[in-house]
Short mmCIF file of C-alpha atoms and ligand atoms in Angstrom, two decimals:
data_model
loop_
_atom_site.label_atom_id
_atom_site.label_comp_id
_atom_site.label_asym_id
_atom_site.label_seq_id
_atom_site.Cartn_x
_atom_site.Cartn_y
_atom_site.Cartn_z
CA MET A 1 -11.35 -19.78 37.99
CA VAL A 2 -14.88 -19.66 36.65
CA ASN A 3 -15.27 -21.29 33.28
CA ILE A 4 -16.74 -18.70 30.93
CA SER A 5 -17.74 -19.34 27.34
CA PHE A 6 -16.70 -16.07 25.75
CA LYS A 7 -18.24 -17.25 22.52
CA SER A 8 -21.64 -17.29 24.18
CA LEU A 9 -21.07 -13.67 25.22
CA ALA A 10 -20.57 -12.50 21.65
CA VAL A 11 -23.52 -10.92 19.88
CA GLU A 12 -25.51 -13.39 17.82
CA GLY A 13 -24.53 -12.21 14.34
CA ILE A 14 -20.84 -12.49 15.19
CA ARG A 15 -21.04 -15.83 17.01
CA SER A 16 -22.28 -17.67 13.95
CA LEU A 17 -19.99 -15.85 11.51
CA GLN A 18 -17.71 -17.92 9.29
CA PRO A 19 -14.45 -15.99 8.89
CA TYR A 20 -13.55 -14.86 5.36
CA GLN A 21 -11.19 -17.35 3.71
CA PRO A 22 -8.39 -15.46 1.99
CA GLY A 23 -6.16 -17.03 -0.65
CA LYS A 24 -3.30 -18.94 0.92
CA PRO A 25 -0.29 -16.63 1.46
CA LEU A 26 2.84 -17.52 -0.53
CA GLU A 27 5.05 -17.63 2.57
CA GLU A 28 2.68 -20.12 4.21
CA LEU A 29 2.80 -22.52 1.26
CA GLU A 30 6.58 -22.28 1.03
CA ARG A 31 6.90 -22.91 4.77
CA GLU A 32 4.41 -25.78 4.94
CA TYR A 33 5.47 -27.60 1.77
CA GLY A 34 9.18 -26.73 1.83
CA ILE A 35 8.82 -25.21 -1.64
CA GLN A 36 10.67 -22.23 -3.07
CA HIS A 37 9.48 -19.83 -5.77
CA ALA A 38 5.83 -20.69 -5.39
CA VAL A 39 3.36 -18.78 -7.56
CA LYS A 40 0.18 -17.23 -6.21
CA LEU A 41 -2.72 -16.77 -8.60
CA ALA A 42 -5.33 -16.73 -5.90
CA SER A 43 -6.32 -13.22 -4.81
CA ASN A 44 -6.75 -11.26 -8.04
CA GLU A 45 -3.71 -9.16 -7.28
CA ASN A 46 -1.85 -7.21 -9.94
CA PRO A 47 1.01 -9.47 -11.07
CA LEU A 48 3.11 -6.45 -12.10
CA GLY A 49 3.18 -5.10 -8.57
CA PRO A 50 2.67 -1.43 -7.72
CA GLY A 51 3.57 1.23 -10.28
CA LYS A 52 6.71 3.36 -10.14
CA LYS A 53 4.79 6.53 -9.36
CA ALA A 54 3.05 4.98 -6.36
CA LEU A 55 6.35 3.62 -5.06
CA ALA A 56 8.02 7.02 -5.42
CA ALA A 57 5.15 8.71 -3.58
CA ILE A 58 5.46 6.19 -0.74
CA ALA A 59 9.20 6.85 -0.46
CA ARG A 60 8.56 10.60 -0.26
CA GLU A 61 5.98 10.11 2.48
CA LEU A 62 8.06 7.87 4.75
CA PRO A 63 9.78 10.63 6.82
CA ALA A 64 6.34 12.01 7.75
CA LEU A 65 5.06 8.74 9.22
CA SER A 66 5.23 10.01 12.79
CA ARG A 67 2.24 12.21 11.93
CA TYR A 68 -1.38 11.15 11.66
CA PRO A 69 -2.67 11.06 8.11
CA ASP A 70 -5.17 13.61 6.84
CA GLY A 71 -8.32 12.09 8.30
CA ASN A 72 -10.41 13.54 5.50
CA GLY A 73 -8.06 12.43 2.73
CA PHE A 74 -8.56 15.80 1.09
CA SER A 75 -5.87 15.54 -1.56
CA LEU A 76 -6.95 12.10 -2.80
CA LYS A 77 -10.60 13.10 -2.68
CA LYS A 78 -9.83 16.17 -4.76
CA ALA A 79 -8.19 13.99 -7.41
CA LEU A 80 -11.12 11.53 -7.34
CA SER A 81 -13.70 14.30 -7.53
CA LYS A 82 -11.98 15.59 -10.66
CA LYS A 83 -11.72 12.10 -12.17
CA HIS A 84 -15.40 11.30 -11.66
CA GLY A 85 -16.92 14.76 -11.97
CA VAL A 86 -18.52 14.57 -8.51
CA SER A 87 -18.23 16.82 -5.49
CA ILE A 88 -15.88 16.03 -2.63
CA ASP A 89 -18.77 15.52 -0.23
CA GLN A 90 -19.99 12.58 -2.33
CA LEU A 91 -16.80 10.62 -1.62
CA THR A 92 -15.98 8.22 1.19
CA LEU A 93 -12.54 6.66 1.57
CA GLY A 94 -12.07 3.19 2.98
CA ASN A 95 -9.30 0.96 4.28
CA GLY A 96 -9.91 -1.07 1.14
CA SER A 97 -13.36 -0.93 -0.41
CA ASN A 98 -14.32 -3.76 1.96
CA ASP A 99 -14.23 -1.15 4.70
CA ILE A 100 -16.97 0.76 2.90
CA LEU A 101 -19.13 -2.35 2.44
CA GLU A 102 -18.98 -2.71 6.19
CA PHE A 103 -19.87 0.97 6.80
CA LEU A 104 -22.91 0.50 4.59
CA ALA A 105 -24.12 -2.45 6.62
CA ARG A 106 -23.39 -0.81 9.97
CA ALA A 107 -25.00 2.47 8.99
CA PHE A 108 -28.12 1.20 7.26
CA ILE A 109 -28.92 -2.31 8.51
CA ALA A 110 -30.63 -2.92 11.80
CA SER A 111 -31.42 -6.36 13.18
CA GLY A 112 -33.95 -8.07 10.91
CA ASP A 113 -33.53 -5.71 7.95
CA GLU A 114 -33.05 -7.46 4.63
CA VAL A 115 -30.02 -7.30 2.38
CA ILE A 116 -30.23 -8.82 -1.10
CA PHE A 117 -27.37 -10.27 -3.10
CA SER A 118 -26.89 -13.04 -5.63
CA GLU A 119 -25.78 -16.62 -5.35
CA HIS A 120 -22.03 -16.87 -6.27
CA ALA A 121 -21.52 -13.24 -5.22
CA PHE A 122 -18.55 -11.79 -3.34
CA ALA A 123 -18.20 -13.42 0.10
CA VAL A 124 -17.97 -10.12 1.95
CA TYR A 125 -21.67 -9.31 1.34
CA PRO A 126 -23.01 -12.12 3.55
CA LEU A 127 -20.32 -11.42 6.14
CA VAL A 128 -21.12 -7.74 6.68
CA THR A 129 -24.84 -8.50 6.59
CA GLN A 130 -24.68 -11.18 9.23
CA ALA A 131 -22.31 -9.23 11.46
CA VAL A 132 -24.95 -6.53 12.01
CA GLY A 133 -27.85 -8.96 12.38
CA GLY A 134 -29.26 -8.33 8.92
CA ARG A 135 -31.23 -10.96 7.06
CA ALA A 136 -29.54 -12.10 3.85
CA ILE A 137 -31.79 -12.78 0.87
CA VAL A 138 -29.75 -14.81 -1.61
CA VAL A 139 -31.19 -14.76 -5.13
CA THR A 140 -30.49 -17.73 -7.40
CA ALA A 141 -27.99 -16.94 -10.16
CA LYS A 142 -28.70 -17.24 -13.87
CA ASN A 143 -25.89 -18.71 -16.02
CA PHE A 144 -23.52 -17.99 -13.10
CA GLY A 145 -24.42 -14.28 -13.31
CA TYR A 146 -26.96 -12.02 -11.66
CA ASP A 147 -30.66 -12.38 -12.34
CA LEU A 148 -31.61 -8.73 -11.92
CA ASP A 149 -35.33 -9.38 -12.51
CA ALA A 150 -35.35 -11.90 -9.68
CA ILE A 151 -33.37 -9.52 -7.47
CA ALA A 152 -35.86 -6.71 -8.13
CA ALA A 153 -38.71 -9.12 -7.39
CA ALA A 154 -37.14 -10.03 -4.05
CA VAL A 155 -37.33 -6.45 -2.78
CA GLY A 156 -39.80 -6.11 0.06
CA ASP A 157 -40.74 -3.73 2.87
CA LYS A 158 -37.73 -4.74 4.92
CA THR A 159 -35.15 -4.45 2.14
CA ARG A 160 -32.57 -1.75 2.86
CA LEU A 161 -29.58 -2.69 0.72
CA ILE A 162 -28.74 -4.58 -2.48
CA PHE A 163 -25.14 -5.59 -3.21
CA ILE A 164 -24.16 -6.05 -6.84
CA ALA A 165 -20.63 -6.68 -8.10
CA ASN A 166 -20.11 -5.73 -11.73
CA PRO A 167 -18.08 -7.59 -12.88
CA ASN A 168 -18.77 -10.21 -10.24
CA ASN A 169 -16.12 -12.03 -8.27
CA PRO A 170 -15.58 -15.03 -8.45
CA THR A 171 -17.53 -15.68 -11.66
CA GLY A 172 -16.26 -12.75 -13.78
CA THR A 173 -19.75 -12.27 -15.21
CA TRP A 174 -20.98 -8.76 -16.02
CA LEU A 175 -24.15 -6.74 -16.43
CA THR A 176 -25.09 -4.60 -19.39
CA GLU A 177 -26.29 -1.02 -19.52
CA GLN A 178 -29.87 -1.87 -20.48
CA THR A 179 -30.39 -4.49 -17.78
CA LEU A 180 -28.97 -2.13 -15.16
CA ARG A 181 -31.20 0.73 -16.35
CA ASP A 182 -34.31 -1.46 -16.28
CA PHE A 183 -33.32 -2.73 -12.86
CA LEU A 184 -32.65 0.63 -11.22
CA LYS A 185 -35.98 1.98 -12.46
CA LYS A 186 -37.74 -0.81 -10.55
CA ILE A 187 -35.95 -0.33 -7.22
CA PRO A 188 -37.73 1.86 -4.65
CA ALA A 189 -35.80 5.06 -3.84
CA GLN A 190 -35.33 4.13 -0.19
CA VAL A 191 -33.40 0.94 -1.03
CA LEU A 192 -29.67 1.56 -1.44
CA VAL A 193 -28.15 -0.19 -4.45
CA VAL A 194 -24.42 -0.77 -4.06
CA LEU A 195 -22.58 -1.32 -7.32
CA ASP A 196 -19.21 -2.82 -6.48
CA GLU A 197 -16.96 -1.96 -9.42
CA ALA A 198 -13.69 -3.40 -8.09
CA TYR A 199 -12.86 -4.81 -11.56
CA TYR A 200 -14.14 -1.88 -13.59
CA ASP A 201 -10.78 -1.13 -15.23
CA TYR A 202 -10.51 -4.63 -16.68
CA ALA A 203 -14.11 -4.73 -17.84
CA ILE A 204 -13.73 -1.59 -19.95
CA ASP A 205 -10.63 -2.97 -21.69
CA PRO A 206 -11.77 -3.52 -25.29
CA ALA A 207 -9.50 -6.57 -25.49
CA LEU A 208 -11.69 -8.45 -23.00
CA LYS A 209 -14.83 -7.78 -25.08
CA ALA A 210 -17.24 -7.13 -22.23
CA CYS A 211 -20.11 -6.55 -24.66
CA GLY A 212 -22.54 -4.02 -23.24
CA TYR A 213 -20.70 -3.65 -19.94
CA THR A 214 -21.26 -0.31 -18.31
CA SER A 215 -20.19 1.44 -15.17
CA VAL A 216 -22.98 3.26 -13.36
CA MET A 217 -20.62 5.94 -12.05
CA GLY A 218 -22.13 8.45 -14.47
CA TRP A 219 -25.63 7.77 -13.10
CA ILE A 220 -24.94 8.91 -9.55
CA GLN A 221 -26.77 12.23 -9.95
CA GLU A 222 -29.73 10.46 -11.52
CA TYR A 223 -30.31 7.78 -8.87
CA ALA A 224 -29.91 9.13 -5.34
CA ASN A 225 -29.96 5.58 -3.91
CA LEU A 226 -26.92 4.44 -5.93
CA VAL A 227 -23.57 3.82 -4.24
CA VAL A 228 -20.58 2.95 -6.42
CA THR A 229 -17.48 1.42 -4.85
CA ARG A 230 -14.03 1.20 -6.45
CA THR A 231 -10.67 0.00 -5.22
CA PHE A 232 -6.95 0.49 -5.72
CA SER A 233 -6.37 -3.18 -4.88
CA LYS A 234 -6.71 -4.68 -8.35
CA ALA A 235 -5.70 -2.87 -11.57
CA TYR A 236 -3.83 -0.19 -9.58
CA GLY A 237 -1.72 -2.81 -7.79
CA LEU A 238 -2.03 -1.52 -4.21
CA ALA A 239 -3.86 -4.39 -2.42
CA GLY A 240 -1.36 -4.44 0.46
CA LEU A 241 -1.94 -0.79 1.30
CA ARG A 242 -5.73 -1.11 1.69
CA ILE A 243 -7.43 1.78 -0.04
CA GLY A 244 -10.77 2.07 -1.80
CA TYR A 245 -13.65 4.54 -2.03
CA SER A 246 -17.29 5.07 -2.75
CA VAL A 247 -19.22 7.69 -4.66
CA SER A 248 -22.78 8.30 -3.51
CA HIS A 249 -25.37 10.91 -2.66
CA ALA A 250 -23.72 13.45 -0.32
CA GLU A 251 -26.12 12.56 2.49
CA VAL A 252 -25.21 8.88 2.23
CA ALA A 253 -21.52 9.82 2.24
CA ASP A 254 -22.11 11.95 5.33
CA ILE A 255 -23.57 8.94 7.13
CA LEU A 256 -20.74 6.64 6.01
CA ASN A 257 -18.19 9.16 7.18
CA ARG A 258 -19.75 9.09 10.63
CA VAL A 259 -19.20 5.37 11.12
CA ARG A 260 -15.64 5.21 9.88
CA GLN A 261 -12.69 5.56 12.22
CA PRO A 262 -11.18 9.06 12.22
CA PHE A 263 -8.00 7.80 10.49
CA ASN A 264 -9.27 4.74 8.64
CA THR A 265 -6.98 5.21 5.64
CA ASN A 266 -3.25 5.46 6.20
CA ALA A 267 -0.80 8.07 4.97
CA LEU A 268 1.06 5.77 2.56
CA ALA A 269 -2.15 4.51 1.02
CA LEU A 270 -3.49 8.04 0.50
CA THR A 271 -0.41 9.30 -1.27
CA ALA A 272 0.19 6.12 -3.27
CA ALA A 273 -3.41 6.03 -4.48
CA GLU A 274 -3.23 9.59 -5.68
CA ALA A 275 0.01 8.88 -7.52
CA ALA A 276 -1.46 5.69 -9.01
CA LEU A 277 -4.36 7.68 -10.48
CA ASN A 278 -1.78 9.53 -12.57
CA ASP A 279 0.13 6.46 -13.66
CA GLU A 280 -1.65 5.70 -16.92
CA GLU A 281 1.33 3.75 -18.22
CA HIS A 282 1.24 1.26 -15.34
CA LEU A 283 -2.52 0.85 -15.69
CA GLN A 284 -2.26 0.20 -19.43
CA GLN A 285 0.54 -2.31 -18.92
CA SER A 286 -1.53 -4.06 -16.29
CA LEU A 287 -4.52 -4.29 -18.64
CA LYS A 288 -2.34 -5.53 -21.48
CA ILE A 289 -0.78 -8.33 -19.47
CA ASN A 290 -4.24 -9.28 -18.21
CA ALA A 291 -5.82 -9.47 -21.66
CA GLU A 292 -2.89 -11.50 -22.99
CA GLY A 293 -2.99 -13.86 -20.03
CA MET A 294 -6.76 -14.26 -20.29
CA GLN A 295 -6.39 -15.30 -23.92
CA VAL A 296 -3.60 -17.78 -23.16
CA LEU A 297 -5.60 -19.40 -20.35
CA THR A 298 -8.91 -19.61 -22.21
CA GLN A 299 -7.24 -21.06 -25.31
CA ALA A 300 -5.47 -23.66 -23.19
CA PHE A 301 -8.72 -24.56 -21.40
CA GLU A 302 -10.39 -25.06 -24.75
CA GLN A 303 -7.57 -27.30 -25.95
CA LEU A 304 -7.82 -29.30 -22.75
CA GLY A 305 -11.58 -29.58 -23.16
CA LEU A 306 -12.23 -27.73 -19.88
CA ASP A 307 -15.31 -25.56 -19.43
CA TYR A 308 -14.80 -22.08 -18.04
CA ILE A 309 -17.01 -19.13 -17.18
CA PRO A 310 -16.25 -16.27 -19.60
CA SER A 311 -14.80 -13.48 -17.44
CA VAL A 312 -14.06 -9.79 -17.87
CA GLY A 313 -12.05 -9.47 -14.66
CA ASN A 314 -8.43 -10.40 -13.92
CA PHE A 315 -9.41 -13.96 -12.99
CA ILE A 316 -11.30 -16.89 -14.44
CA CYS A 317 -13.20 -19.89 -13.09
CA VAL A 318 -12.36 -23.17 -14.78
CA LYS A 319 -14.24 -26.44 -14.30
CA VAL A 320 -11.92 -29.24 -13.20
CA GLY A 321 -14.40 -31.71 -11.72
CA GLU A 322 -14.03 -32.29 -7.99
CA ALA A 323 -11.84 -29.27 -7.29
CA GLY A 324 -10.35 -30.16 -3.89
CA PRO A 325 -7.81 -32.76 -5.07
CA VAL A 326 -6.79 -30.62 -8.06
CA TYR A 327 -6.26 -27.65 -5.73
CA GLU A 328 -4.12 -29.80 -3.43
CA ALA A 329 -2.07 -31.18 -6.31
CA LEU A 330 -1.47 -27.64 -7.56
CA LEU A 331 -0.26 -26.65 -4.09
CA CYS A 332 2.24 -29.50 -4.20
CA ALA A 333 3.44 -28.12 -7.53
CA GLY A 334 3.94 -24.71 -5.89
CA MET A 335 0.84 -23.08 -7.36
CA ILE A 336 -1.75 -21.34 -5.23
CA VAL A 337 -5.14 -20.88 -6.88
CA ARG A 338 -8.55 -20.40 -5.27
CA PRO A 339 -11.11 -23.08 -4.52
CA VAL A 340 -14.62 -21.63 -4.80
CA THR A 341 -16.66 -24.31 -3.06
CA ASN A 342 -17.71 -21.73 -0.47
CA TYR A 343 -19.18 -19.74 -3.37
CA GLY A 344 -21.31 -22.70 -4.42
CA LEU A 345 -18.94 -23.75 -7.22
CA PRO A 346 -17.39 -27.03 -5.99
CA GLU A 347 -16.25 -28.14 -9.45
CA TYR A 348 -14.41 -24.94 -10.28
CA LEU A 349 -11.13 -23.29 -9.41
CA ARG A 350 -10.64 -19.55 -9.74
CA ILE A 351 -7.35 -18.58 -11.33
CA SER A 352 -6.07 -15.01 -11.12
CA ILE A 353 -4.38 -13.98 -14.36
CA GLY A 354 -0.63 -13.78 -13.79
CA ARG A 355 2.40 -12.75 -15.80
CA ALA A 356 3.19 -14.88 -18.86
CA ASP A 357 5.71 -17.01 -16.96
CA GLU A 358 3.27 -17.61 -14.10
CA ASN A 359 0.42 -18.55 -16.44
CA ALA A 360 2.72 -20.98 -18.27
CA ARG A 361 3.78 -22.61 -15.02
CA PHE A 362 0.18 -22.95 -13.95
CA LEU A 363 -0.89 -24.53 -17.24
CA ASP A 364 2.05 -26.90 -17.13
CA ALA A 365 1.13 -28.04 -13.64
CA LEU A 366 -2.57 -28.31 -14.47
CA LYS A 367 -1.91 -30.46 -17.57
CA LYS A 368 0.27 -32.85 -15.59
CA ILE A 369 -2.31 -33.16 -12.83
CA LEU A 370 -5.22 -33.79 -15.22
CA GLN A 371 -3.23 -36.45 -17.08
CA THR A 372 -2.57 -38.52 -13.98
C1 LIG B 401 -11.17 -7.54 -4.51
C2 LIG B 401 -12.57 -7.08 -4.38
C3 LIG B 401 -12.87 -5.90 -3.73
C4 LIG B 401 -11.79 -5.01 -3.23
O1 LIG B 401 -11.50 -5.18 -1.92
P1 LIG B 401 -10.51 -4.16 -1.21
O2 LIG B 401 -11.00 -4.14 0.18
O3 LIG B 401 -10.66 -2.83 -1.88
O4 LIG B 401 -9.16 -4.72 -1.38
C5 LIG B 401 -14.18 -5.49 -3.64
N1 LIG B 401 -15.16 -6.20 -4.21
C6 LIG B 401 -14.91 -7.32 -4.88
C7 LIG B 401 -16.03 -8.04 -5.54
C8 LIG B 401 -13.61 -7.81 -4.95
O5 LIG B 401 -13.37 -8.96 -5.58
#
């Protein structure tokens, strides 16, 4: 048999790609360490689980699973168009909002085109850029957050796309209305600006005091080059179903809808997402538990003399010194959190806010580890 290096056959952008590192799955930790009742605070999931309305909608849909889903997701799009006051042809549905980030890169980035994002930004931006042969321009962060002036200054002839997460993951930092206004005015109309608002619902919770935070959803008609992405994976508690969406200019949406698979969102996700939009009680409970948990964790960090990056998401980065050994010790104690060395933050761990009992267990374990 001829010895072929299949790796060498792969296109260049893919060959050099570093796979996305997800948070360690609970089952894997329990299997590898022989632990039971481990706690996972690593992937910014909703610790309350899905809401009752979403679960009921899924149960109703089950007998119809032999059928293909509605490839246009009409019913969910109708609900979203009402919620955001936009037309249906401005919406694109994704198998998670990550799907949409990938459509954007595939549709608008050719080999050598430039994509701008910040240092410490969401890991999917470099991945989708590199996969299509785009050139990533990484702008140095300011106080762990985005330096929008520097990002605007980095725009050149070859820039096609700018990715901005507001709030940002993993830092939890956020951008204010005025800085976003000033920024958008400076960006040429042919450069798409993607505002990833995965954590929007947390950031508008008054309890988290995201002073000056604003969503740009209401600016869609004003800036034709704006694309806003949202997800059902976080505050709506449906990460396992994979459903997210974007709102954009109708012509951008038309292009995105050409690159997606005909049935990229599944039937259970479509119906559950629509039901979740109407479950205000579950959303409010989720926000409440998050704000309470955020306060408990930040107070404990202060008592322990640990620095943290103020966050308006459902997660927080805390400075523990060399993070690797602390992460490992937490695993041994049955706690999965997220190292963020690959985000350029080797001294920090990112903790997703859990339920009160989970936060208490985490703090207990952390205190013991730091004392030894
Ligand atoms: C979690 C997250 C998303 C959502 O991803 P899905 O594919 O919708 O699950 C998007 N952007 C950021 C910054 C995130 O942290």
